[in-house]
Coordinates of C-alpha atoms and ligand atoms in Angstrom, one line a residue:
Chain M
M1 CA 27.4 -7.6 -31.7
N2 CA 28.8 -4.8 -32.9
D3 CA 31.5 -5.0 -36.1
E4 CA 34.7 -3.0 -36.4
Q5 CA 33.8 -1.1 -38.7
K6 CA 30.3 0.2 -37.1
K7 CA 32.4 1.3 -33.9
P8 CA 33.3 4.7 -34.3
D9 CA 35.4 6.9 -32.0
P10 CA 32.7 7.5 -29.1
S11 CA 33.9 11.1 -28.5
T12 CA 32.2 11.3 -32.3
L13 CA 28.9 10.2 -30.7
E14 CA 25.8 12.7 -29.2
K15 CA 25.7 12.3 -25.7
K16 CA 22.3 11.8 -23.9
A17 CA 23.8 12.2 -20.5
A18 CA 26.9 12.4 -18.3
A19 CA 27.7 11.4 -15.0
L20 CA 30.6 14.1 -13.8
A21 CA 32.4 13.5 -11.0
L22 CA 29.6 11.7 -8.7
N23 CA 29.7 10.7 -5.5
F24 CA 26.7 9.3 -3.7
F25 CA 26.2 8.6 0.2
Y26 CA 24.2 6.7 2.3
G27 CA 24.4 8.7 5.6
Q28 CA 28.5 8.3 6.5
K29 CA 28.7 5.6 3.9
Q30 CA 30.2 6.4 0.3
A31 CA 28.6 4.0 -1.9
L32 CA 29.9 5.9 -5.4
K33 CA 33.2 7.1 -5.9
N34 CA 33.6 10.0 -8.5
I35 CA 31.7 8.2 -11.4
N36 CA 32.4 10.2 -14.6
L37 CA 30.4 8.0 -17.3
P38 CA 28.8 9.2 -20.6
I39 CA 25.4 8.0 -21.8
Y40 CA 25.4 7.8 -25.8
D41 CA 22.1 8.7 -27.3
R42 CA 20.1 6.2 -28.7
K43 CA 22.5 3.6 -27.3
V44 CA 22.5 0.6 -24.9
T45 CA 24.7 1.0 -21.9
A46 CA 25.0 -2.1 -19.6
L47 CA 26.2 -1.6 -16.0
I48 CA 28.1 -4.6 -15.0
G49 CA 30.1 -5.3 -11.7
P50 CA 29.6 -8.1 -8.5
S51 CA 26.5 -7.4 -6.2
G52 CA 26.5 -4.8 -3.9
C53 CA 29.4 -2.6 -5.8
G54 CA 26.6 0.1 -6.7
K55 CA 25.0 -0.7 -9.8
S56 CA 21.4 0.4 -8.7
T57 CA 22.5 3.2 -6.5
F58 CA 24.0 4.7 -9.6
L59 CA 21.2 4.2 -11.8
R60 CA 18.7 5.3 -8.9
C61 CA 21.0 8.8 -8.9
F62 CA 19.3 9.3 -12.2
N63 CA 16.1 9.5 -11.2
R64 CA 16.3 10.8 -7.8
M65 CA 14.8 8.3 -6.5
H66 CA 17.6 8.4 -3.0
D67 CA 15.8 11.5 -2.6
L68 CA 12.9 9.6 -1.2
Y69 CA 15.0 8.9 1.5
P70 CA 16.1 10.7 4.1
G71 CA 20.0 11.0 5.3
T72 CA 20.9 10.4 1.5
R73 CA 23.3 13.0 -0.3
Y74 CA 24.5 13.5 -3.7
E75 CA 28.0 15.1 -5.0
G76 CA 28.7 16.2 -8.4
Q77 CA 26.4 16.0 -11.6
I78 CA 24.3 14.0 -13.9
R79 CA 23.6 16.0 -16.9
L80 CA 20.7 15.6 -19.3
Y81 CA 21.4 16.8 -23.2
P82 CA 20.2 18.6 -25.2
D83 CA 19.4 21.1 -22.6
D84 CA 22.4 20.5 -20.5
V85 CA 20.7 20.6 -17.0
N86 CA 22.2 19.1 -14.0
L87 CA 19.4 16.5 -12.6
L88 CA 21.0 16.3 -9.2
D89 CA 20.8 20.3 -8.9
K90 CA 18.8 21.3 -5.4
A91 CA 16.8 23.7 -7.6
V92 CA 15.7 20.7 -10.1
D93 CA 12.6 19.6 -9.1
P94 CA 12.7 15.5 -8.5
I95 CA 9.0 14.8 -9.8
E96 CA 10.1 16.9 -13.1
V97 CA 13.1 14.6 -13.5
R98 CA 11.1 11.5 -13.1
M99 CA 9.0 12.7 -15.6
R100 CA 11.8 12.8 -18.2
L101 CA 13.4 9.6 -17.1
S102 CA 11.7 6.4 -16.9
M103 CA 12.5 3.2 -14.7
V104 CA 12.3 -0.5 -14.8
F105 CA 12.5 -2.5 -11.7
Q106 CA 14.4 -5.7 -10.9
K107 CA 10.9 -7.3 -9.8
P108 CA 8.1 -6.7 -12.0
N109 CA 6.3 -3.8 -10.0
P110 CA 2.5 -3.6 -12.0
F111 CA -0.7 -1.6 -9.8
P112 CA -3.2 -4.1 -8.8
K113 CA -5.6 -2.5 -11.5
S114 CA -6.5 -3.0 -15.1
I115 CA -3.9 -3.1 -17.3
F116 CA -4.7 -0.6 -19.1
E117 CA -4.8 1.8 -16.1
N118 CA -1.2 0.3 -15.5
V119 CA 0.0 1.8 -18.8
A120 CA -2.1 4.9 -18.4
Y121 CA -1.1 5.8 -14.9
G122 CA 1.8 8.0 -16.3
L123 CA -0.2 9.8 -18.7
R124 CA -2.9 10.5 -15.9
I125 CA -0.5 12.0 -13.9
R126 CA 0.7 14.1 -16.7
G127 CA -2.9 15.7 -16.8
E128 CA -4.4 13.4 -20.0
K129 CA -7.7 13.1 -19.3
R130 CA -9.1 12.3 -23.0
R131 CA -10.3 8.9 -23.3
S132 CA -9.3 8.6 -27.1
V133 CA -5.6 10.0 -26.5
L134 CA -5.3 7.6 -23.4
M135 CA -6.6 4.5 -25.8
D136 CA -3.7 5.3 -28.5
K137 CA -1.1 5.7 -26.7
V138 CA -1.7 2.7 -24.3
E139 CA -1.8 0.9 -27.5
E140 CA 1.2 2.2 -28.6
A141 CA 3.3 1.7 -25.8
L142 CA 2.1 -1.9 -25.2
K143 CA 2.9 -2.5 -29.1
N144 CA 6.6 -1.0 -28.1
A145 CA 6.5 -3.5 -25.4
A146 CA 5.4 -6.4 -27.7
L147 CA 2.9 -7.0 -25.4
W148 CA 0.0 -5.9 -27.5
N149 CA -1.3 -8.8 -28.8
E150 CA -1.2 -10.9 -25.8
V151 CA -3.5 -8.3 -24.2
K152 CA -5.2 -6.3 -26.7
D153 CA -8.7 -8.3 -25.9
R154 CA -8.3 -7.8 -21.9
L155 CA -7.0 -4.6 -21.2
D156 CA -9.8 -4.5 -18.2
E157 CA -8.5 -7.5 -16.8
L158 CA -6.3 -7.2 -13.5
A159 CA -2.4 -6.6 -14.3
T160 CA -1.4 -9.3 -11.5
T161 CA -3.1 -12.0 -13.5
L162 CA 0.1 -11.8 -16.1
S163 CA 2.9 -13.9 -15.9
G164 CA 6.0 -12.7 -14.6
G165 CA 7.3 -11.9 -17.9
Q166 CA 4.4 -10.5 -19.3
Q167 CA 4.4 -8.1 -15.8
Q168 CA 7.6 -6.8 -16.6
R169 CA 6.8 -6.0 -20.2
L170 CA 3.6 -4.3 -19.0
C171 CA 5.8 -2.3 -16.5
I172 CA 8.1 -1.2 -19.9
A173 CA 4.9 0.0 -21.6
R174 CA 4.1 1.7 -18.3
S175 CA 7.6 3.6 -18.7
L176 CA 7.3 4.0 -22.7
A177 CA 4.3 5.4 -22.4
S178 CA 4.7 8.7 -21.1
E179 CA 7.7 8.7 -23.7
P180 CA 10.9 9.2 -21.5
E181 CA 14.0 10.5 -23.1
L182 CA 15.9 7.9 -21.0
L183 CA 15.2 4.8 -19.9
L184 CA 16.8 3.0 -16.9
F185 CA 16.4 -0.9 -16.3
D186 CA 17.7 -2.8 -12.6
E187 CA 18.4 -5.8 -13.8
P188 CA 14.7 -6.2 -15.0
T189 CA 15.3 -10.2 -16.0
S190 CA 16.5 -11.2 -12.6
A191 CA 13.2 -12.7 -11.6
L192 CA 12.6 -14.1 -14.9
D193 CA 12.8 -17.4 -16.3
P194 CA 14.9 -18.0 -19.5
I195 CA 12.3 -17.8 -22.3
A196 CA 10.9 -14.2 -20.8
T197 CA 14.5 -13.1 -20.6
A198 CA 14.9 -13.8 -24.3
S199 CA 11.5 -11.9 -24.8
I200 CA 13.0 -8.8 -23.0
E201 CA 16.1 -8.9 -24.4
E202 CA 14.8 -8.7 -27.6
L203 CA 12.6 -6.2 -26.6
I204 CA 15.6 -3.9 -25.8
H205 CA 17.3 -5.0 -29.1
Q206 CA 14.2 -3.1 -30.5
L207 CA 13.9 -0.2 -28.2
R208 CA 17.3 1.2 -28.8
E209 CA 16.0 2.2 -32.3
K210 CA 14.0 5.0 -30.6
I211 CA 15.5 5.3 -27.3
T212 CA 18.4 5.7 -25.0
I213 CA 19.0 2.9 -22.6
L214 CA 21.1 2.5 -19.2
I215 CA 20.6 -1.1 -18.1
V216 CA 22.2 -2.8 -14.4
T217 CA 22.7 -6.7 -15.1
H218 CA 24.1 -8.8 -12.8
N219 CA 24.5 -11.4 -15.6
M220 CA 27.8 -10.7 -18.0
Q221 CA 26.1 -12.5 -21.0
Q222 CA 23.3 -10.5 -21.0
A223 CA 25.4 -7.3 -21.3
A224 CA 27.4 -8.9 -23.9
R225 CA 24.5 -9.7 -26.3
V226 CA 22.1 -6.5 -25.5
S227 CA 24.6 -3.6 -24.8
D228 CA 26.5 -1.5 -27.0
F229 CA 28.8 0.2 -24.3
T230 CA 29.6 -1.4 -21.1
A231 CA 30.6 0.2 -17.5
Y232 CA 32.4 -2.1 -15.0
M233 CA 32.1 -1.1 -11.3
Y234 CA 34.2 -2.3 -8.2
L235 CA 33.1 -1.1 -4.8
G236 CA 31.8 2.5 -5.7
D237 CA 34.5 2.9 -8.4
L238 CA 33.6 3.1 -12.3
I239 CA 36.9 0.9 -13.3
E240 CA 36.3 0.5 -17.2
F241 CA 33.8 1.7 -19.9
G242 CA 33.9 1.5 -23.4
W243 CA 32.3 -0.2 -26.4
T244 CA 31.1 -3.7 -25.2
D245 CA 33.3 -5.8 -27.3
D246 CA 36.5 -4.2 -26.4
V247 CA 35.6 -4.5 -22.7
F248 CA 34.7 -8.1 -23.0
F249 CA 37.7 -9.3 -25.2
R250 CA 40.4 -6.4 -24.9
P251 CA 39.7 -5.3 -21.4
K252 CA 42.2 -2.5 -20.5
E253 CA 42.1 -3.3 -16.7
K254 CA 43.4 -6.4 -14.9
Q255 CA 40.3 -6.3 -12.5
T256 CA 37.8 -6.0 -15.5
E257 CA 39.8 -9.1 -17.3
D258 CA 39.4 -11.3 -14.1
Y259 CA 35.9 -10.3 -13.6
I260 CA 34.7 -11.2 -17.2
T261 CA 36.7 -14.3 -17.2
G262 CA 35.1 -15.3 -14.0
R263 CA 38.1 -15.3 -12.0
F264 CA 36.3 -13.3 -9.2
G265 CA 32.6 -11.9 -8.6
Chain X
M1 CA 20.3 -48.8 6.1
S2 CA 18.1 -49.4 8.7
V3 CA 16.3 -46.7 11.4
S4 CA 18.0 -47.3 15.0
E5 CA 15.5 -48.0 17.8
G6 CA 16.6 -45.0 19.8
L7 CA 15.7 -42.3 16.6
R8 CA 12.4 -44.4 16.1
A9 CA 11.5 -44.1 19.8
T10 CA 12.6 -40.1 19.5
I11 CA 10.0 -40.3 16.5
T12 CA 7.2 -41.9 18.3
R13 CA 7.4 -39.4 21.4
A14 CA 7.8 -36.3 19.2
K15 CA 4.5 -37.7 17.3
R16 CA 2.8 -38.3 20.8
N17 CA 3.7 -34.6 21.8
D18 CA 1.7 -33.6 18.2
L19 CA -1.2 -35.3 19.3
I20 CA -1.2 -34.0 22.9
F21 CA -1.0 -30.5 21.4
V22 CA -3.6 -31.5 18.8
G23 CA -6.0 -32.5 21.6
L24 CA -5.3 -29.2 24.1
G25 CA -6.2 -26.9 21.3
I26 CA -9.3 -28.6 20.3
A27 CA -10.1 -28.6 23.9
A28 CA -9.3 -25.0 24.4
L29 CA -11.7 -24.2 20.9
L30 CA -14.8 -26.3 22.2
F31 CA -14.5 -24.6 25.6
A32 CA -14.5 -21.0 24.1
A33 CA -17.0 -21.7 21.4
S34 CA -19.2 -23.7 23.5
T35 CA -19.5 -21.2 26.3
F36 CA -20.7 -18.6 23.5
V37 CA -23.3 -21.1 22.2
A38 CA -24.6 -21.7 25.4
L39 CA -24.9 -18.1 26.4
F40 CA -26.3 -17.5 23.3
L41 CA -28.8 -20.3 23.1
D42 CA -29.9 -19.1 26.9
M43 CA -30.6 -15.8 25.4
V44 CA -32.5 -17.0 22.5
G45 CA -34.3 -19.0 25.1
D46 CA -35.6 -16.2 27.2
G47 CA -35.7 -13.7 24.8
M48 CA -37.3 -15.0 21.7
S49 CA -41.3 -15.4 22.6
R50 CA -40.7 -11.4 22.8
L51 CA -38.9 -10.9 19.4
N52 CA -41.9 -10.1 17.2
P53 CA -42.3 -7.1 14.8
G54 CA -43.9 -4.6 17.6
F55 CA -40.8 -5.1 20.0
F56 CA -38.7 -3.2 17.2
T57 CA -41.6 -0.5 16.4
E58 CA -42.6 0.5 20.4
F59 CA -41.2 2.5 23.0
A60 CA -39.8 1.3 25.9
S61 CA -42.8 0.8 28.7
R62 CA -44.2 0.0 32.3
R63 CA -45.8 -2.7 30.7
A64 CA -43.2 -5.3 29.8
E65 CA -45.1 -7.1 27.6
R66 CA -45.9 -4.0 25.6
A67 CA -42.4 -2.4 25.9
G68 CA -39.6 -2.5 22.7
I69 CA -36.5 -1.2 21.8
L70 CA -37.4 1.5 19.6
A71 CA -35.9 4.7 21.2
A72 CA -32.7 2.3 22.0
W73 CA -31.8 0.7 18.4
V74 CA -32.7 4.1 16.4
G75 CA -30.5 5.9 19.1
T76 CA -27.7 3.3 18.5
F77 CA -28.2 3.5 14.9
A78 CA -28.0 7.9 15.2
V79 CA -25.1 7.7 17.6
M80 CA -23.0 4.9 15.3
I81 CA -23.3 7.2 12.6
V82 CA -21.8 10.2 14.0
T83 CA -18.9 8.1 15.6
A84 CA -18.1 6.6 12.3
L85 CA -18.6 10.1 10.2
V86 CA -16.1 11.5 13.2
A87 CA -13.4 8.4 13.8
V88 CA -13.1 7.5 10.1
P89 CA -12.0 10.7 8.7
I90 CA -10.0 11.7 11.8
G91 CA -8.8 8.1 11.7
V92 CA -7.6 7.6 8.6
A93 CA -5.8 10.8 7.8
S94 CA -3.9 10.6 10.9
G95 CA -2.8 6.7 10.0
I96 CA -2.1 8.2 6.5
Y97 CA -0.1 11.0 7.8
L98 CA 1.9 8.9 10.4
E99 CA 2.8 6.1 7.9
E100 CA 3.5 8.0 4.7
Y101 CA 4.5 11.9 5.8
A102 CA 5.7 11.8 9.6
P103 CA 9.3 12.2 9.5
K104 CA 10.5 9.0 11.7
N105 CA 11.9 10.6 15.1
K106 CA 11.2 10.9 18.9
M107 CA 8.2 12.8 18.3
T108 CA 6.5 10.1 15.9
A109 CA 7.6 7.8 18.2
L110 CA 6.0 9.1 21.2
I111 CA 2.6 9.5 19.2
E112 CA 3.0 6.3 18.3
I113 CA 3.3 5.3 21.5
N114 CA 0.5 7.2 22.9
I115 CA -2.0 6.2 20.4
N116 CA -1.3 2.1 21.6
N117 CA -1.7 3.2 24.9
L118 CA -5.0 4.9 24.3
A119 CA -6.4 1.7 22.9
G120 CA -6.3 0.3 26.1
V121 CA -7.3 3.1 28.2
P122 CA -11.1 1.7 30.3
S123 CA -13.6 2.9 28.5
I124 CA -15.2 5.1 31.3
V125 CA -12.6 7.1 31.1
Y126 CA -13.5 8.6 28.0
G127 CA -16.7 9.1 29.1
L128 CA -15.5 11.2 32.2
L129 CA -13.3 13.2 29.5
A130 CA -16.4 13.6 27.3
L131 CA -18.5 14.6 30.5
G132 CA -16.4 17.5 31.3
L133 CA -15.6 18.5 27.4
F134 CA -17.9 17.8 25.4
V135 CA -21.3 18.5 28.1
H136 CA -19.8 20.9 30.3
T137 CA -17.4 22.9 28.6
F138 CA -18.9 22.6 25.2
G139 CA -22.4 22.4 26.5
L140 CA -23.4 19.7 23.9
G141 CA -25.6 18.0 26.1
A142 CA -26.0 14.6 27.2
S143 CA -27.1 14.2 23.1
V144 CA -26.6 11.8 20.2
Q145 CA -23.4 14.1 19.3
T146 CA -21.7 13.8 22.6
A147 CA -22.1 10.3 22.3
G148 CA -21.0 9.9 19.1
L149 CA -17.8 11.6 19.5
T150 CA -17.2 10.0 22.6
L151 CA -17.4 6.9 20.6
A152 CA -15.5 8.3 18.2
L153 CA -12.6 9.1 20.5
L154 CA -12.6 5.9 22.0
I155 CA -12.3 4.0 18.5
L156 CA -9.6 5.9 17.1
P157 CA -6.8 4.3 18.2
V158 CA -8.4 1.1 16.7
V159 CA -9.1 2.8 13.0
I160 CA -5.8 4.5 13.2
V161 CA -3.6 1.6 13.9
A162 CA -5.9 -0.5 11.4
T163 CA -5.1 1.9 9.2
R164 CA -1.7 2.3 9.6
E165 CA -1.3 -1.6 9.2
A166 CA -2.9 -1.6 6.1
I167 CA -0.8 0.6 4.7
R168 CA 2.3 -0.5 5.8
A169 CA 1.4 -3.5 3.9
V170 CA 1.8 -2.3 1.1
P171 CA 4.7 -3.2 -1.2
G172 CA 7.4 -0.7 -1.1
S173 CA 7.8 -1.3 -5.1
I174 CA 4.5 -0.3 -5.7
R175 CA 5.2 3.1 -4.0
E176 CA 8.6 3.3 -5.8
A177 CA 6.6 2.3 -9.1
A178 CA 4.3 5.3 -8.6
Y179 CA 6.8 7.5 -7.6
A180 CA 9.7 6.3 -10.7
L181 CA 6.4 7.3 -13.4
G182 CA 6.6 11.4 -11.5
A183 CA 3.5 10.8 -8.8
T184 CA 3.6 13.2 -6.0
R185 CA 3.4 12.1 -2.5
W186 CA -0.1 12.8 -2.4
Q187 CA -0.7 11.0 -5.7
M188 CA 0.7 8.4 -4.6
V189 CA -1.1 7.9 -1.8
S190 CA -4.7 8.9 -3.1
D191 CA -4.3 6.5 -6.5
H192 CA -2.6 3.5 -4.9
V193 CA -1.7 3.5 -0.9
L194 CA -5.3 4.3 0.0
P195 CA -7.2 2.6 -2.3
Y196 CA -5.0 -0.7 -2.0
S197 CA -5.1 -0.6 1.7
M198 CA -9.1 -0.2 2.0
P199 CA -9.9 -3.4 2.7
G200 CA -7.8 -3.4 6.0
I201 CA -9.0 0.3 6.8
L202 CA -12.9 -1.2 6.4
T203 CA -11.9 -3.8 8.6
G204 CA -10.6 -1.8 11.3
V205 CA -13.3 1.1 11.2
I206 CA -15.9 -2.2 11.4
I207 CA -14.3 -3.8 14.2
G208 CA -14.2 -0.3 15.9
L209 CA -17.6 0.7 15.6
S210 CA -18.8 -3.3 16.5
R211 CA -16.9 -2.6 19.9
A212 CA -18.5 1.1 20.2
I213 CA -21.7 -0.4 19.9
G214 CA -22.0 -2.3 22.8
E215 CA -20.0 0.6 25.0
T216 CA -22.5 1.4 28.1
A217 CA -19.9 2.9 30.5
P218 CA -19.0 6.1 28.6
I219 CA -22.7 6.8 27.1
V220 CA -24.2 6.4 31.2
T221 CA -21.3 8.7 31.9
I222 CA -22.3 11.3 30.0
G223 CA -25.8 11.3 31.0
A224 CA -27.9 9.3 28.5
V225 CA -31.4 8.9 29.3
T226 CA -32.9 5.6 30.5
F227 CA -36.3 5.9 29.2
I228 CA -37.4 8.1 26.4
A229 CA -40.8 8.2 24.7
F230 CA -39.6 10.6 21.5
L231 CA -37.3 9.8 18.6
P232 CA -34.3 12.2 17.6
P233 CA -36.0 14.8 15.0
A234 CA -35.7 12.9 11.3
P235 CA -32.7 13.9 9.3
V236 CA -34.7 15.0 6.0
T237 CA -37.9 17.0 6.2
S238 CA -40.3 17.7 3.5
S239 CA -39.9 21.1 3.2
P240 CA -36.4 23.4 2.5
P241 CA -33.9 23.1 3.2
F242 CA -34.9 19.7 3.5
L243 CA -32.2 19.1 5.9
N244 CA -32.4 18.6 9.7
F245 CA -29.5 18.6 11.9
D246 CA -31.3 18.7 15.0
W247 CA -31.4 15.0 15.6
L248 CA -28.0 15.8 16.7
S249 CA -28.3 17.3 19.9
S250 CA -31.7 15.3 20.9
P251 CA -31.4 13.2 24.0
F252 CA -31.4 9.9 23.2
T253 CA -31.2 6.4 24.7
A254 CA -29.4 3.4 23.3
M255 CA -29.3 -0.5 23.3
P256 CA -26.6 -1.2 26.1
I257 CA -28.9 1.5 28.1
Q258 CA -32.0 -0.8 27.6
I259 CA -30.9 -3.8 28.3
F260 CA -28.9 -2.8 31.5
N261 CA -32.5 -0.9 32.5
W262 CA -34.1 -4.0 31.8
T263 CA -32.0 -6.0 33.7
S264 CA -32.0 -4.3 36.5
R265 CA -36.1 -4.5 37.2
P266 CA -37.7 -7.1 39.5
E267 CA -39.9 -8.4 37.4
E268 CA -39.4 -11.3 35.2
A269 CA -41.1 -10.4 32.1
F270 CA -38.5 -7.4 32.0
Q271 CA -35.6 -10.2 32.0
A272 CA -37.0 -11.3 28.8
N273 CA -37.2 -8.2 27.2
A274 CA -33.3 -7.2 28.4
S275 CA -32.4 -10.9 26.5
A276 CA -34.7 -10.2 23.7
A277 CA -32.8 -6.6 23.3
A278 CA -29.2 -8.1 24.1
L279 CA -30.1 -10.9 21.1
V280 CA -31.0 -8.0 19.1
L281 CA -27.4 -6.4 20.0
V282 CA -25.5 -9.4 19.4
V283 CA -27.0 -10.2 16.2
M284 CA -25.9 -6.4 15.0
T285 CA -22.2 -7.0 16.6
L286 CA -22.3 -10.3 14.3
L287 CA -23.5 -8.6 11.2
M288 CA -21.0 -6.1 11.2
N289 CA -18.3 -8.3 11.6
A290 CA -19.8 -10.8 9.0
I291 CA -19.8 -7.7 6.6
A292 CA -16.3 -6.8 7.5
I293 CA -15.0 -10.4 6.3
W294 CA -16.8 -10.2 3.3
L295 CA -15.4 -6.7 2.6
R296 CA -11.9 -8.0 3.4
Y297 CA -12.5 -11.1 1.1
R298 CA -14.1 -9.5 -2.0
L299 CA -11.7 -6.6 -2.1
R300 CA -8.5 -8.3 -1.5
R301 CA -8.8 -10.6 -4.0
N302 CA -7.3 -8.1 -6.0
L303 CA -4.1 -7.5 -4.3
N304 CA -2.0 -10.7 -4.3
W305 CA 1.3 -9.5 -3.6
Ligands
ADP401 N1 19.4 2.6 1.7 C1 20.7 1.9 2.0 N2 21.6 2.1 2.8 C2 22.6 1.8 3.0 N3 23.8 1.5 2.3 C3 23.1 0.9 1.4 C4 21.8 1.0 1.1 N4 21.3 0.8 -0.4 C5 22.5 -0.1 -0.7 N5 24.0 0.5 0.6 C6 24.9 0.0 -0.1 O1 25.5 0.2 -1.3 C7 26.0 -0.5 -1.6 C8 25.6 -0.7 -3.5 O2 24.7 -1.1 -3.3 P1 23.6 -1.2 -4.5 O3 23.5 -0.3 -5.5 O4 22.6 -2.1 -4.1 O5 24.5 -2.5 -5.3 P2 24.4 -3.2 -6.5 O6 23.0 -2.7 -7.1 O7 25.8 -3.4 -7.5 O8 24.2 -4.5 -5.8 C9 26.0 -1.8 -0.8 O9 27.3 -1.9 0.0 C10 24.8 -1.5 -0.3 O10 24.9 -2.2 1.1
MG402 MG1 21.1 -3.8 -7.5

């Protein structure tokens, strides 16, 4: 998907975030081992690897989801640029982090409220009360999530009456409404049929113009289709990271090659 | 390919067991239902003749045909209001705290076991507790407020357990969705968990209240009167400050006490009164359960996860 000439040396690109010597523990169990990974600004970075290798765990470090559960522990840093703050710093409020980063989950999880209220919720908890502002931002988010035309006449209907693919696009709209700096996707299409999957992938393609995306996927073809960069993880280690077509066609590591060619995993 | 005789016999036997179970199930169901119907019809037969408007607007009387349940149903109503106003906020708040906030440790496990056990404590024990605490120590008297507090204690475990179960039914993915958008714990609870678990909570509250409404032992224990010829003062008045809380400390009687009182009279005519009053109480309970079912149905329609 990326032509050779469109592939500058990554070190010349601007970074949106970076994991630095990141370790993560569920109790005694270490799930991430010394991860160092740059996330480039307005690029799509895909995380691939066999099930259980720590992709979701890694993604959920970014918005401090692990803080919700007892017994979890981070070591190292995730820095967010341009202000260069360590998201994992104890002094940084996880609520603040979650206000800056958004997450879309594996299974569509709309609130059993109206379509409008779903998209407006992030704005409401940021203190926005003006109906006209909410209306404008909800419309913009739904347009950005390619859902506006399908729902513009039924904003007051329950979100749970939408189809699975529509629900997932609604969840994307809900995440976009509060203008996050970084969008985290955890296998966003694994519960969807092929047609809905294609529309989400198309959407990710459009969104990368405006926003930095980090996407976990169990589907290698999907990673190849939607991402600029790919990171291959195995058992909590980051094995390889690079431009997506390099990782897929010219992997440096034998392990990556075996996984990509389907010899294991 | 053909099915062997042995297999066919096995299937026939399995099907016969199926039929036997269906038969037993229906028999058990019929037994339970017909017992209730028989009791109900008996009550209707004995009491129907007394069910005229005057029955609801007259105080109890020495003359059976002039006696009514005014004091009893007003008393029951007032007590239920106090019970609900006390048990619902405390029960729901405890349920939310235990489910959403409390750390999962030995202490909360102990509290949990206690709450479950409290639900099984005989109601007269609550009456004794209330007699000592509310009547004697706090000096609240044998009043509406004492009865309301006592019955609130009695149904508190039911409300807490129902709240917790309703809250637990809200999927974790919904919680994570709210947190991921930057919600605080309380925003997550008040904007999502609480509204989505409302049908279950309300059902629990009504089931609790329909248990409380028929309770006799605890209110007899605290010393509710069996004969009373006045109502508690009205809660609203025509002159400032328009609200009057004297009804809380008023003596009262309640439906089950009135029924018990009438059944213990030797005269035949009072038995009819007792049946009629019991009928009213049963209909009240059934109505409350009907409301619970309706609410559950209405509110749950939106929640299809
Ligand atoms: N809550 C948890 N407690 C303990 N171990 C966990 C928990 N969640 C995940 N794990 C473990 O951490 C590892 C990584 O899991 P995960 O990040 O979900 O993998 P992936 O998303 O790549 O399939 C797995 O071995 C998994 O069993
Ligand atoms: Mg995962």
